[in-house]
Coordinates of C-alpha atoms in Angstrom, one line a residue:
M823 CA -52.5 30.3 -15.5
L824 CA -49.1 27.7 -15.8
S825 CA -48.1 27.6 -19.3
N826 CA -44.6 25.7 -18.9
L827 CA -42.9 23.2 -16.6
L828 CA -39.6 22.0 -16.5
I829 CA -38.4 19.7 -14.0
E830 CA -34.5 18.6 -14.0
N831 CA -32.4 15.9 -11.8
Y832 CA -35.8 15.1 -9.6
A833 CA -36.4 12.1 -7.8
L834 CA -37.0 9.6 -11.0
I835 CA -37.6 12.3 -13.5
D836 CA -34.1 13.2 -15.3
S837 CA -35.6 15.9 -17.3
L838 CA -38.9 16.8 -18.2
E839 CA -40.2 20.0 -19.8
V840 CA -44.4 20.0 -20.9
D841 CA -45.8 23.1 -21.9
L842 CA -49.5 23.7 -20.8
A843 CA -52.8 25.5 -21.9
S844 CA -56.0 27.3 -20.4
G845 CA -59.1 24.7 -19.6
F846 CA -59.1 21.4 -18.2
T847 CA -55.8 19.4 -18.4
V848 CA -56.3 15.7 -16.8
I849 CA -52.9 14.0 -15.7
T850 CA -53.4 9.7 -16.0
G851 CA -51.3 7.4 -15.4
E852 CA -50.3 3.6 -13.9
T853 CA -50.2 4.1 -10.0
G854 CA -46.3 4.2 -9.7
A855 CA -45.8 5.8 -13.0
G856 CA -44.5 9.4 -10.8
K857 CA -47.5 11.5 -10.8
S858 CA -47.1 12.0 -7.2
I859 CA -43.4 13.1 -8.3
L860 CA -44.8 15.8 -11.0
L861 CA -46.7 17.7 -7.9
G862 CA -43.5 17.5 -5.3
G863 CA -41.7 18.6 -8.1
L864 CA -44.2 21.4 -8.9
S865 CA -44.1 22.0 -5.0
L866 CA -41.1 23.5 -4.7
V867 CA -41.7 26.3 -7.1
L868 CA -44.4 26.9 -4.7
G869 CA -42.4 27.5 -1.7
K870 CA -42.3 24.0 0.0
R871 CA -39.1 22.6 1.5
A872 CA -36.6 21.1 -0.2
D873 CA -35.0 17.7 0.3
L874 CA -31.6 16.6 -0.7
N875 CA -32.8 12.8 -1.1
S876 CA -34.9 14.4 -4.1
L877 CA -32.0 14.4 -5.9
R878 CA -31.6 12.1 -8.8
N879 CA -28.2 12.3 -8.8
K880 CA -26.6 13.4 -6.1
D881 CA -23.3 14.9 -8.1
Q882 CA -25.4 17.1 -9.8
K883 CA -28.2 20.2 -8.9
C884 CA -31.9 19.7 -9.2
I885 CA -33.7 22.8 -10.9
V886 CA -37.9 23.2 -11.1
E887 CA -38.6 25.8 -13.8
A888 CA -42.4 27.3 -14.1
Y889 CA -43.8 30.2 -16.0
F890 CA -46.9 31.9 -15.5
L891 CA -49.4 34.3 -17.2
I892 CA -50.4 36.4 -14.0
K893 CA -51.9 39.4 -15.7
D894 CA -55.3 38.5 -15.1
Y895 CA -54.4 37.8 -11.1
G896 CA -53.4 41.8 -9.9
L897 CA -50.6 40.7 -8.5
Q898 CA -48.6 44.0 -8.9
P899 CA -48.5 45.1 -5.5
F900 CA -46.7 41.9 -4.6
F901 CA -44.3 42.3 -6.6
D902 CA -43.8 46.2 -5.7
A903 CA -44.3 45.5 -1.7
N904 CA -41.1 43.0 -2.2
D905 CA -38.7 44.7 -4.6
L906 CA -39.9 42.6 -7.1
D907 CA -39.7 43.2 -11.6
Y908 CA -43.4 42.3 -12.8
E909 CA -43.7 40.4 -15.6
E910 CA -47.3 39.4 -17.1
T911 CA -44.8 36.1 -18.0
T912 CA -43.2 35.6 -14.6
I913 CA -40.7 32.8 -14.4
I914 CA -40.1 30.8 -11.1
R915 CA -37.4 29.0 -10.6
R916 CA -36.2 26.6 -7.2
E917 CA -32.6 25.0 -7.3
I918 CA -31.3 22.7 -5.1
L919 CA -27.8 21.9 -4.8
P920 CA -26.0 18.7 -4.0
S921 CA -24.4 20.6 -1.0
G922 CA -28.4 20.3 0.6
K923 CA -28.8 24.1 -0.1
S924 CA -31.8 25.8 -1.6
R925 CA -32.0 29.0 -3.8
A926 CA -35.4 30.3 -5.0
F927 CA -35.5 32.9 -7.9
I928 CA -38.6 35.0 -9.0
N929 CA -37.7 36.8 -12.5
D930 CA -34.0 36.0 -11.9
T931 CA -34.2 38.0 -8.3
P932 CA -33.3 35.7 -5.3
V933 CA -36.1 35.5 -2.7
K934 CA -36.5 34.0 0.9
L935 CA -38.5 30.8 0.7
D936 CA -41.9 33.1 2.5
I937 CA -42.1 35.1 -0.4
L938 CA -41.7 32.2 -2.8
S939 CA -44.7 30.8 -0.6
R940 CA -46.8 33.4 -0.9
L941 CA -46.5 34.1 -3.7
G942 CA -47.6 30.3 -4.9
D943 CA -50.6 30.8 -3.0
Q944 CA -51.3 32.9 -5.2
L945 CA -50.9 31.0 -8.4
I946 CA -51.8 27.6 -7.8
D947 CA -54.0 26.1 -5.6
V948 CA -53.3 22.2 -5.3
H949 CA -56.2 20.4 -4.2
S950 CA -55.3 17.5 -1.9
Q951 CA -56.9 15.1 0.9
H952 CA -54.6 17.3 3.2
Q953 CA -55.9 20.8 1.8
T954 CA -59.6 18.8 1.7
M955 CA -59.5 19.8 5.8
Q956 CA -59.5 23.4 5.0
L957 CA -63.5 22.6 4.4
T958 CA -63.3 22.2 7.8
E959 CA -62.2 25.9 9.2
N960 CA -64.1 28.6 9.9
D961 CA -61.6 30.7 8.2
F962 CA -62.2 29.2 5.0
Q963 CA -66.3 28.9 5.9
F964 CA -65.9 32.8 6.3
K965 CA -64.0 33.1 3.2
L966 CA -66.9 31.1 0.8
I967 CA -70.1 33.4 2.3
D968 CA -67.7 36.4 2.0
A969 CA -67.4 35.2 -1.6
L970 CA -71.1 35.0 -2.2
A971 CA -71.9 37.8 -0.9
T972 CA -69.5 40.1 -2.2
N973 CA -68.2 41.4 0.9
K974 CA -64.6 41.9 -0.5
V975 CA -64.7 45.6 -0.2
R976 CA -66.9 45.7 2.9
L977 CA -64.0 43.3 5.0
S978 CA -61.1 45.3 3.4
N979 CA -62.9 48.5 5.2
Y980 CA -63.5 46.2 8.6
T981 CA -60.0 45.4 9.0
N982 CA -58.9 48.5 8.1
T983 CA -61.0 50.6 10.6
L984 CA -59.8 47.0 13.1
K985 CA -56.5 47.8 12.5
S986 CA -56.8 51.9 13.4
Y987 CA -59.0 50.3 16.6
S988 CA -56.2 47.8 18.0
A989 CA -53.4 50.9 17.8
V990 CA -55.4 53.6 19.3
K991 CA -56.6 51.0 22.1
K992 CA -52.7 50.0 21.9
E993 CA -52.5 53.3 22.6
L994 CA -55.0 54.1 25.5
N995 CA -53.6 51.4 27.3
D996 CA -49.7 52.8 27.2
L997 CA -51.3 56.3 28.4
T998 CA -52.9 54.7 30.9
E999 CA -50.4 52.6 32.3
F1000 CA -48.2 55.7 32.2
Q1001 CA -50.4 58.0 34.1
H1002 CA -50.4 55.2 36.6
N1003 CA -46.7 55.1 36.9
A1004 CA -45.9 58.5 36.8
T1005 CA -48.6 59.7 39.6
K1006 CA -47.0 57.5 41.8
E1007 CA -43.6 59.3 40.7
Q1008 CA -44.8 62.9 40.4
D1009 CA -43.5 63.9 43.3
Y1010 CA -40.2 62.3 43.4
N1011 CA -39.5 63.9 40.4
T1012 CA -40.5 67.1 40.9
F1013 CA -38.2 67.5 43.8
L1014 CA -35.4 66.4 41.5
L1015 CA -36.2 68.8 38.9
T1016 CA -36.5 71.1 41.5
E1017 CA -33.0 70.5 43.0
L1018 CA -31.5 70.6 39.0
E1019 CA -33.1 74.3 38.2
A1020 CA -32.1 75.4 41.2
A1021 CA -28.0 74.2 40.3
P1022 CA -25.9 76.9 38.0
L1023 CA -26.3 73.7 34.9
K1024 CA -24.3 75.0 31.5
E1025 CA -21.7 73.5 29.6
G1026 CA -18.5 74.4 31.1
I1027 CA -19.6 75.5 34.5
L1028 CA -18.1 73.2 36.4
E1029 CA -13.9 73.9 34.9
E1030 CA -15.0 77.6 35.5
L1031 CA -16.2 76.9 38.9
E1032 CA -12.9 74.9 39.6
T1033 CA -10.6 77.6 38.4
Q1034 CA -12.4 80.3 40.3
Y1035 CA -11.3 78.0 43.4
E1036 CA -8.4 77.8 42.9
Q1037 CA -7.3 81.4 42.6
L1038 CA -9.7 82.2 45.8
N1039 CA -7.8 79.4 47.4
N1040 CA -4.6 80.5 46.9
V1041 CA -4.6 84.2 47.2
E1042 CA -1.2 84.5 48.9
L1043 CA 0.9 82.6 46.7
I1044 CA -0.5 84.6 44.0
K1045 CA 0.5 88.1 44.9
E1046 CA 3.7 86.7 46.0
E1047 CA 4.8 85.6 42.7
L1048 CA 3.6 88.2 41.1
S1049 CA 5.3 90.6 43.2
K1050 CA 8.0 88.6 42.4
G1051 CA 7.7 88.8 38.6
D1052 CA 7.4 92.9 38.8
Q1053 CA 10.4 93.1 40.9
L1054 CA 12.7 91.3 38.4
L1055 CA 10.7 93.4 35.5
N1056 CA 11.5 96.8 36.6
D1057 CA 14.5 96.5 39.5
D1058 CA 16.9 99.7 38.8
E1059 CA 20.1 97.6 38.8
I1060 CA 19.2 94.1 37.8
G1061 CA 15.2 94.6 36.5
V1062 CA 14.8 93.0 33.2
L1063 CA 13.3 95.7 31.7
S1064 CA 16.1 98.1 32.8
L1065 CA 18.6 95.8 30.7
M1066 CA 16.9 95.6 27.9
T1067 CA 15.9 99.5 27.4
E1068 CA 20.3 99.7 27.6
A1069 CA 20.4 96.9 25.0
R1070 CA 18.3 98.3 22.3
S1071 CA 20.2 102.2 23.1
S1072 CA 23.4 99.8 22.2
L1073 CA 21.4 98.8 19.1
L1074 CA 20.0 101.4 17.6
K1075 CA 23.5 103.2 17.7
L1076 CA 24.7 100.5 15.4
A1077 CA 21.3 100.5 13.4
G1078 CA 23.2 103.0 10.7
F1079 CA 25.7 100.4 10.2
G1080 CA 24.3 97.9 7.9
T1081 CA 20.7 96.4 7.7
Q1082 CA 21.9 93.4 9.6
Y1083 CA 22.5 95.7 12.8
A1084 CA 19.3 97.4 12.2
S1085 CA 17.6 94.1 11.9
L1086 CA 18.7 93.2 15.2
H1087 CA 17.8 96.5 16.9
E1088 CA 13.7 95.7 15.1
R1089 CA 13.8 92.2 17.0
I1090 CA 15.0 93.6 20.7
Q1091 CA 12.6 96.5 20.4
S1092 CA 9.8 93.9 19.1
V1093 CA 10.9 92.0 22.7
F1094 CA 11.1 95.0 24.5
I1095 CA 7.2 96.3 23.3
E1096 CA 5.9 92.4 24.5
L1097 CA 7.4 92.7 27.8
D1098 CA 6.5 95.8 28.9
D1099 CA 3.0 94.4 27.8
V1100 CA 3.5 92.1 30.0
N1101 CA 4.8 94.0 32.8
T1102 CA 1.1 96.3 32.3
E1103 CA -0.7 93.1 32.4
L1104 CA 1.2 91.8 35.5
Q1105 CA 1.1 94.8 37.6
A1106 CA -2.5 95.2 36.8
F1107 CA -3.6 91.5 38.1
Q1108 CA -1.0 92.3 41.4
E1109 CA -3.7 95.2 41.8
A1110 CA -7.0 93.0 41.3
V1111 CA -6.0 89.7 43.4
E1112 CA -7.8 90.2 46.8
S1113 CA -8.7 87.9 49.4
D1114 CA -12.1 87.4 49.8
P1115 CA -13.8 84.6 51.4
G1116 CA -17.1 85.1 51.0
L1117 CA -16.7 84.7 47.5
L1118 CA -15.1 81.8 48.2
E1119 CA -17.2 79.9 50.5
E1120 CA -20.0 80.6 47.2
V1121 CA -17.8 79.1 44.6
N1122 CA -16.8 76.2 47.0
T1123 CA -20.4 75.5 47.5
K1124 CA -21.6 75.7 44.1
L1125 CA -18.9 72.9 43.3
Q1126 CA -20.0 71.0 45.9
L1127 CA -23.5 71.4 45.0
L1128 CA -22.8 70.3 41.1
Y1129 CA -20.3 66.9 42.9
N1130 CA -23.2 65.5 44.7
L1131 CA -25.4 66.1 41.9
Q1132 CA -23.3 64.1 39.8
K1133 CA -22.8 61.3 42.3
K1134 CA -26.8 61.3 43.1
H1135 CA -27.7 60.6 39.2
G1136 CA -24.4 58.6 38.8
V1137 CA -23.0 60.5 36.3
S1138 CA -19.4 62.1 35.4
E1139 CA -20.7 65.5 33.1
I1140 CA -22.3 68.2 33.6
S1141 CA -24.2 67.5 30.2
E1142 CA -25.7 64.6 31.1
L1143 CA -27.1 66.6 34.4
I1144 CA -28.8 68.6 32.1
A1145 CA -30.3 65.9 29.8
I1146 CA -32.0 64.3 33.1
R1147 CA -33.4 67.8 34.3
N1148 CA -34.5 68.3 30.7
Q1149 CA -36.0 64.6 30.5
L1150 CA -37.6 65.5 34.0
S1151 CA -39.5 68.4 32.4
D1152 CA -40.7 66.8 29.5
S1153 CA -42.0 63.7 31.3
L1154 CA -43.5 66.2 34.4
F1155 CA -45.2 68.4 31.7
E1156 CA -46.5 64.6 29.8
T1157 CA -47.9 63.8 33.3
A1158 CA -49.9 67.4 33.5
N1159 CA -51.1 66.3 30.2
V1160 CA -51.6 63.1 30.0
D1161 CA -55.5 63.4 31.8
Q1162 CA -56.5 65.4 28.3
K1163 CA -55.2 63.0 25.9
I1164 CA -56.5 60.5 28.1
V1165 CA -60.2 61.8 27.4
L1166 CA -59.3 62.4 23.7
K1167 CA -58.4 58.8 23.1
T1168 CA -61.1 57.3 25.0
K1169 CA -63.1 59.4 22.6
E1170 CA -61.6 58.0 19.0
L1171 CA -61.5 55.0 20.7
Q1172 CA -65.8 55.2 21.2
E1173 CA -65.5 56.5 17.2
L1174 CA -63.8 53.5 16.5
E1175 CA -65.5 51.0 18.3
S1176 CA -69.1 52.5 16.8
S1177 CA -67.4 52.1 13.1
L1178 CA -66.7 48.6 13.8
E1179 CA -69.9 47.4 15.5
E1180 CA -71.3 49.5 12.1
R1181 CA -69.3 47.7 9.9
G1182 CA -69.5 44.4 11.2
A1183 CA -73.4 44.6 11.3
L1184 CA -73.8 45.2 7.7
L1185 CA -71.0 42.2 7.0
R1186 CA -73.4 40.0 8.8
E1187 CA -76.3 40.9 6.9
K1188 CA -74.7 40.5 3.6
R1189 CA -74.0 37.0 4.9
N1190 CA -77.2 36.4 6.1
G1191 CA -78.8 37.0 2.8
V1192 CA -76.7 34.7 1.2
I1193 CA -76.5 31.7 3.3
P1194 CA -79.8 30.2 2.4
R1195 CA -78.8 30.2 -1.3
L1196 CA -75.6 28.6 -0.6
K1197 CA -77.1 26.0 1.9
K1198 CA -79.7 25.0 -1.2
Q1199 CA -76.8 25.5 -4.1
L1200 CA -74.6 23.2 -1.9
E1201 CA -77.3 20.6 -1.4
A1202 CA -78.5 20.4 -5.4
D1203 CA -74.6 20.4 -6.4
L1204 CA -74.0 17.5 -3.9
S1205 CA -77.5 15.8 -4.6
L1206 CA -76.0 15.3 -8.6
L1207 CA -72.9 14.1 -6.6
G1208 CA -74.7 10.9 -5.0
M1209 CA -75.6 13.1 -2.1
P1210 CA -79.2 13.3 -2.1
S1211 CA -79.9 13.3 1.9
A1212 CA -76.8 16.2 2.6
S1213 CA -78.0 19.1 4.4
F1214 CA -76.1 21.4 6.1
Q1215 CA -77.5 24.0 8.7
I1216 CA -75.3 27.4 8.2
S1217 CA -75.9 30.1 11.1
L1218 CA -74.3 33.5 11.9
N1219 CA -74.5 34.5 15.5
P1220 CA -73.6 37.4 16.6
T1221 CA -71.0 38.3 19.3
D1222 CA -69.6 41.9 21.3
S1223 CA -65.8 40.6 20.6
F1224 CA -64.3 42.1 17.3
K1225 CA -63.1 39.2 15.7
A1226 CA -60.3 39.5 12.7
N1227 CA -63.1 38.9 10.1
G1228 CA -66.4 40.5 11.8
M1229 CA -68.5 40.1 14.6
D1230 CA -70.1 36.7 13.6
E1231 CA -69.5 33.2 15.2
L1232 CA -70.2 30.8 12.7
S1233 CA -71.8 27.4 12.6
F1234 CA -71.6 25.0 9.4
L1235 CA -73.1 21.8 10.1
F1236 CA -73.9 18.5 8.2
T1237 CA -75.6 15.5 8.0
A1238 CA -75.2 13.0 5.0
N1239 CA -78.2 11.4 5.5
K1240 CA -82.1 11.5 6.1
G1241 CA -82.5 11.5 9.7
S1242 CA -79.3 11.8 10.9
S1243 CA -77.7 14.4 13.5
Y1244 CA -75.9 17.8 12.2
G1245 CA -72.7 17.8 13.5
V1246 CA -69.3 19.7 12.3
L1247 CA -68.0 18.6 9.6
K1248 CA -64.5 17.1 10.4
K1249 CA -66.5 14.8 12.5
V1250 CA -69.4 13.7 10.3
A1251 CA -67.8 13.8 7.6
S1252 CA -65.9 10.9 5.5
G1253 CA -62.9 11.6 3.3
G1254 CA -65.0 10.9 0.2
E1255 CA -67.7 13.1 1.1
L1256 CA -64.9 16.1 2.2
S1257 CA -63.9 15.7 -1.2
R1258 CA -67.2 15.9 -2.9
I1259 CA -67.9 19.2 -0.7
M1260 CA -64.8 20.8 -1.3
L1261 CA -65.1 20.3 -5.5
V1262 CA -68.6 21.8 -5.5
I1263 CA -67.1 24.9 -2.8
K1264 CA -64.5 25.4 -5.5
A1265 CA -67.2 25.2 -7.9
I1266 CA -68.9 28.1 -6.4
L1267 CA -65.9 29.8 -5.8
A1268 CA -64.8 30.2 -9.3
K1269 CA -68.3 31.8 -10.2
Y1270 CA -67.2 34.7 -7.8
E1271 CA -63.9 35.1 -7.9
K1272 CA -60.6 34.9 -9.4
L1273 CA -59.0 31.9 -8.3
P1274 CA -55.8 30.6 -9.3
T1275 CA -55.3 27.7 -11.0
I1276 CA -56.6 24.7 -9.1
M1277 CA -54.9 21.3 -9.4
F1278 CA -57.3 18.1 -7.9
D1279 CA -55.2 15.2 -6.7
E1280 CA -57.3 12.5 -7.7
I1281 CA -60.4 14.1 -5.8
D1282 CA -62.8 11.3 -7.4
T1283 CA -60.8 8.7 -5.5
G1284 CA -64.0 6.2 -4.2
V1285 CA -66.7 7.4 -6.9
S1286 CA -67.4 5.8 -10.5
G1287 CA -70.2 5.8 -12.2
E1288 CA -72.3 8.7 -13.2
I1289 CA -71.5 10.4 -10.1
S1290 CA -67.5 10.8 -12.2
N1291 CA -69.3 12.1 -15.4
R1292 CA -70.7 14.7 -13.1
M1293 CA -67.7 15.3 -11.1
A1294 CA -65.8 15.9 -14.0
D1295 CA -68.5 18.2 -16.0
I1296 CA -67.9 20.2 -12.5
M1297 CA -64.4 20.5 -13.3
R1298 CA -64.6 21.0 -17.0
D1299 CA -67.1 24.2 -16.1
M1300 CA -64.9 25.6 -13.8
S1301 CA -62.1 25.7 -16.0
A1302 CA -64.4 28.2 -18.3
E1303 CA -63.0 30.7 -15.3
M1304 CA -60.0 29.3 -14.8
Q1305 CA -57.3 26.7 -15.8
V1306 CA -58.0 23.4 -14.0
F1307 CA -55.9 20.6 -13.8
S1308 CA -57.0 16.7 -12.5
I1309 CA -55.0 13.5 -12.1
T1310 CA -57.6 11.0 -11.5
H1311 CA -57.7 7.6 -12.2
L1312 CA -61.0 7.3 -13.6
P1313 CA -61.6 7.1 -17.5
Q1314 CA -64.7 9.2 -16.9
V1315 CA -63.0 12.1 -15.9
A1316 CA -60.2 11.8 -18.2
S1317 CA -62.3 11.7 -20.9
K1318 CA -63.2 15.2 -20.6
G1319 CA -60.5 17.0 -20.4
H1320 CA -59.3 19.8 -23.3
H1321 CA -56.0 18.5 -23.0
H1322 CA -54.7 15.0 -21.7
F1323 CA -51.0 14.2 -20.7
K1324 CA -50.0 10.8 -19.5
V1325 CA -47.3 10.0 -16.6
Y1326 CA -45.2 6.8 -17.6
K1327 CA -42.1 5.3 -16.4
T1328 CA -39.2 3.5 -18.5
E1329 CA -36.7 1.4 -17.4
E1330 CA -33.1 1.7 -19.1
N1331 CA -29.5 0.5 -18.4
E1332 CA -29.3 3.5 -16.2
G1333 CA -32.1 2.8 -14.2
T1334 CA -35.7 3.8 -14.0
R1335 CA -37.1 7.5 -15.6
T1336 CA -40.0 9.1 -15.1
N1337 CA -41.7 10.9 -18.1
M1338 CA -44.7 12.8 -19.3
K1339 CA -46.2 13.4 -22.9
K1340 CA -49.8 15.1 -24.3
L1341 CA -51.4 12.8 -26.1
V1342 CA -52.9 13.1 -29.5
Y1343 CA -56.8 11.5 -30.2
D1344 CA -55.7 8.2 -30.6
Q1345 CA -53.6 7.7 -28.2
R1346 CA -56.3 9.1 -25.7
V1347 CA -58.6 6.1 -27.1
I1348 CA -56.1 3.7 -26.0
E1349 CA -55.0 5.2 -22.9
I1350 CA -59.3 5.5 -22.1
A1351 CA -59.8 1.7 -23.4
Q1352 CA -56.8 0.7 -20.9
M1353 CA -58.1 2.8 -18.1
L1354 CA -61.7 1.0 -18.6
G1355 CA -60.2 -2.8 -19.1
G1356 CA -56.6 -3.0 -18.5
K1357 CA -53.9 -3.7 -21.0
E1358 CA -55.8 -6.2 -22.9
L1359 CA -57.9 -3.9 -25.6
S1360 CA -61.2 -5.2 -26.4
D1361 CA -63.2 -4.0 -28.8
S1362 CA -65.9 -2.9 -26.5
A1363 CA -63.1 -0.8 -24.5
M1364 CA -61.8 1.0 -27.3
A1365 CA -65.7 1.8 -28.3
H1366 CA -66.4 2.3 -24.9
A1367 CA -63.7 4.4 -24.9
K1368 CA -64.4 6.5 -28.3
E1369 CA -67.9 7.1 -27.1
L1370 CA -66.6 9.1 -23.6
L1371 CA -64.8 11.1 -25.9
N1372 CA -67.1 12.5 -28.4

């Protein structure tokens, strides 16, 4: 329920704040007083696009703020899904800055316009001539029938199954496509995998083989240099080890003469041990190094194989070849098992299809059960609204396809005149007739589902007398279930409101302003009398106004 509305610096509105209540609220005012401006301001908090031209003062920002009591709307999941603070009194604020930028807030949390719009759709239903055209759309007609058939849970079960069906169908199509492509490439991929599995692929193998190749390919040079090193270390006259032995002996003799000499002896002893160890390894290498043409050829073959594989697959690292090998292995494994997967997915799809058919048939059964009652109620209510010959032909035609709301095609035909041919609503019903049809449909819906606040924007245009009385009664009856607003020019409708607001303009030095005020009983009498007889208040108009109000 809309409990409070604040509008600042919007069009002809300087500053406006009104407190609103439950029940049936009527809004009246002369043509051009600004009732459409009020709707325009309200539309901003419902997520409509902002227009910089709507700023009254171009140097100040426009603010529209609305308070909604949402306890009974079941909107907690919406707030949770959009990471918003849920408050039973929810505040929606919209700002238009002088720069042209627009900002929106839900309970002081900034939100994008699409979130605001989706929330707005669940809070207020602004019924205008444009929205009346929804009546001609199949989705809206299905919504009406499903509300009467209490199909909410059944429809949810159907749509959830349809989502699963669509997902499994896509998986099956993907598997079939994979199988088709994999079969064509299977032989080649098997060849590539066999080739890679035959190669010595492991981390660091390339560097290891390259080192081994360089050693085998330079055996003579390695032997020659090792021999030279051995000679330099072990020559009797100039060998480093012989000279080091003499030096160590000399320093040993000095070690007893002080710690500094003892330290020198320890250091040269350490160097001698390290050098002797080097000599041992050098001699071992000399004995181990041998020419092996066969091993050289083997290493070279492995290297060339790895180089060729890198070139073939366009990579520079052995790790990349390993990844390709693993990927090919996984792909061929998938190919080998895809037939079984297709069998399982096909069975799953058939089970979901059977479930959809059952649920679609149940929806159709419940819909067919309420169509006669809907037809009778629509025709009876329209007869009271001055359309005694209005008649509907409503029928469901089963289909084999799974649609978003079932397996039916809906035919919703209408004629306003006895003996005339039936046709689709948008072709055979006038704007005034569509407005009356929509009104009775909204009244029916209000009995079966929790509708948001509804605002009728001059739905009574073109009617008068007893018909306008009946339209007012319908809107007042609806207000027992929901908050109802009606912007009207008809005194019969205005008199039926629980609350009455008047929109009016004032002209001052600063310019023209639109204002809005709540009328008390005496003010309502005058307003309705003027709606009946004009500005000049006659006794008969005043008496008639009091009669309508009473």
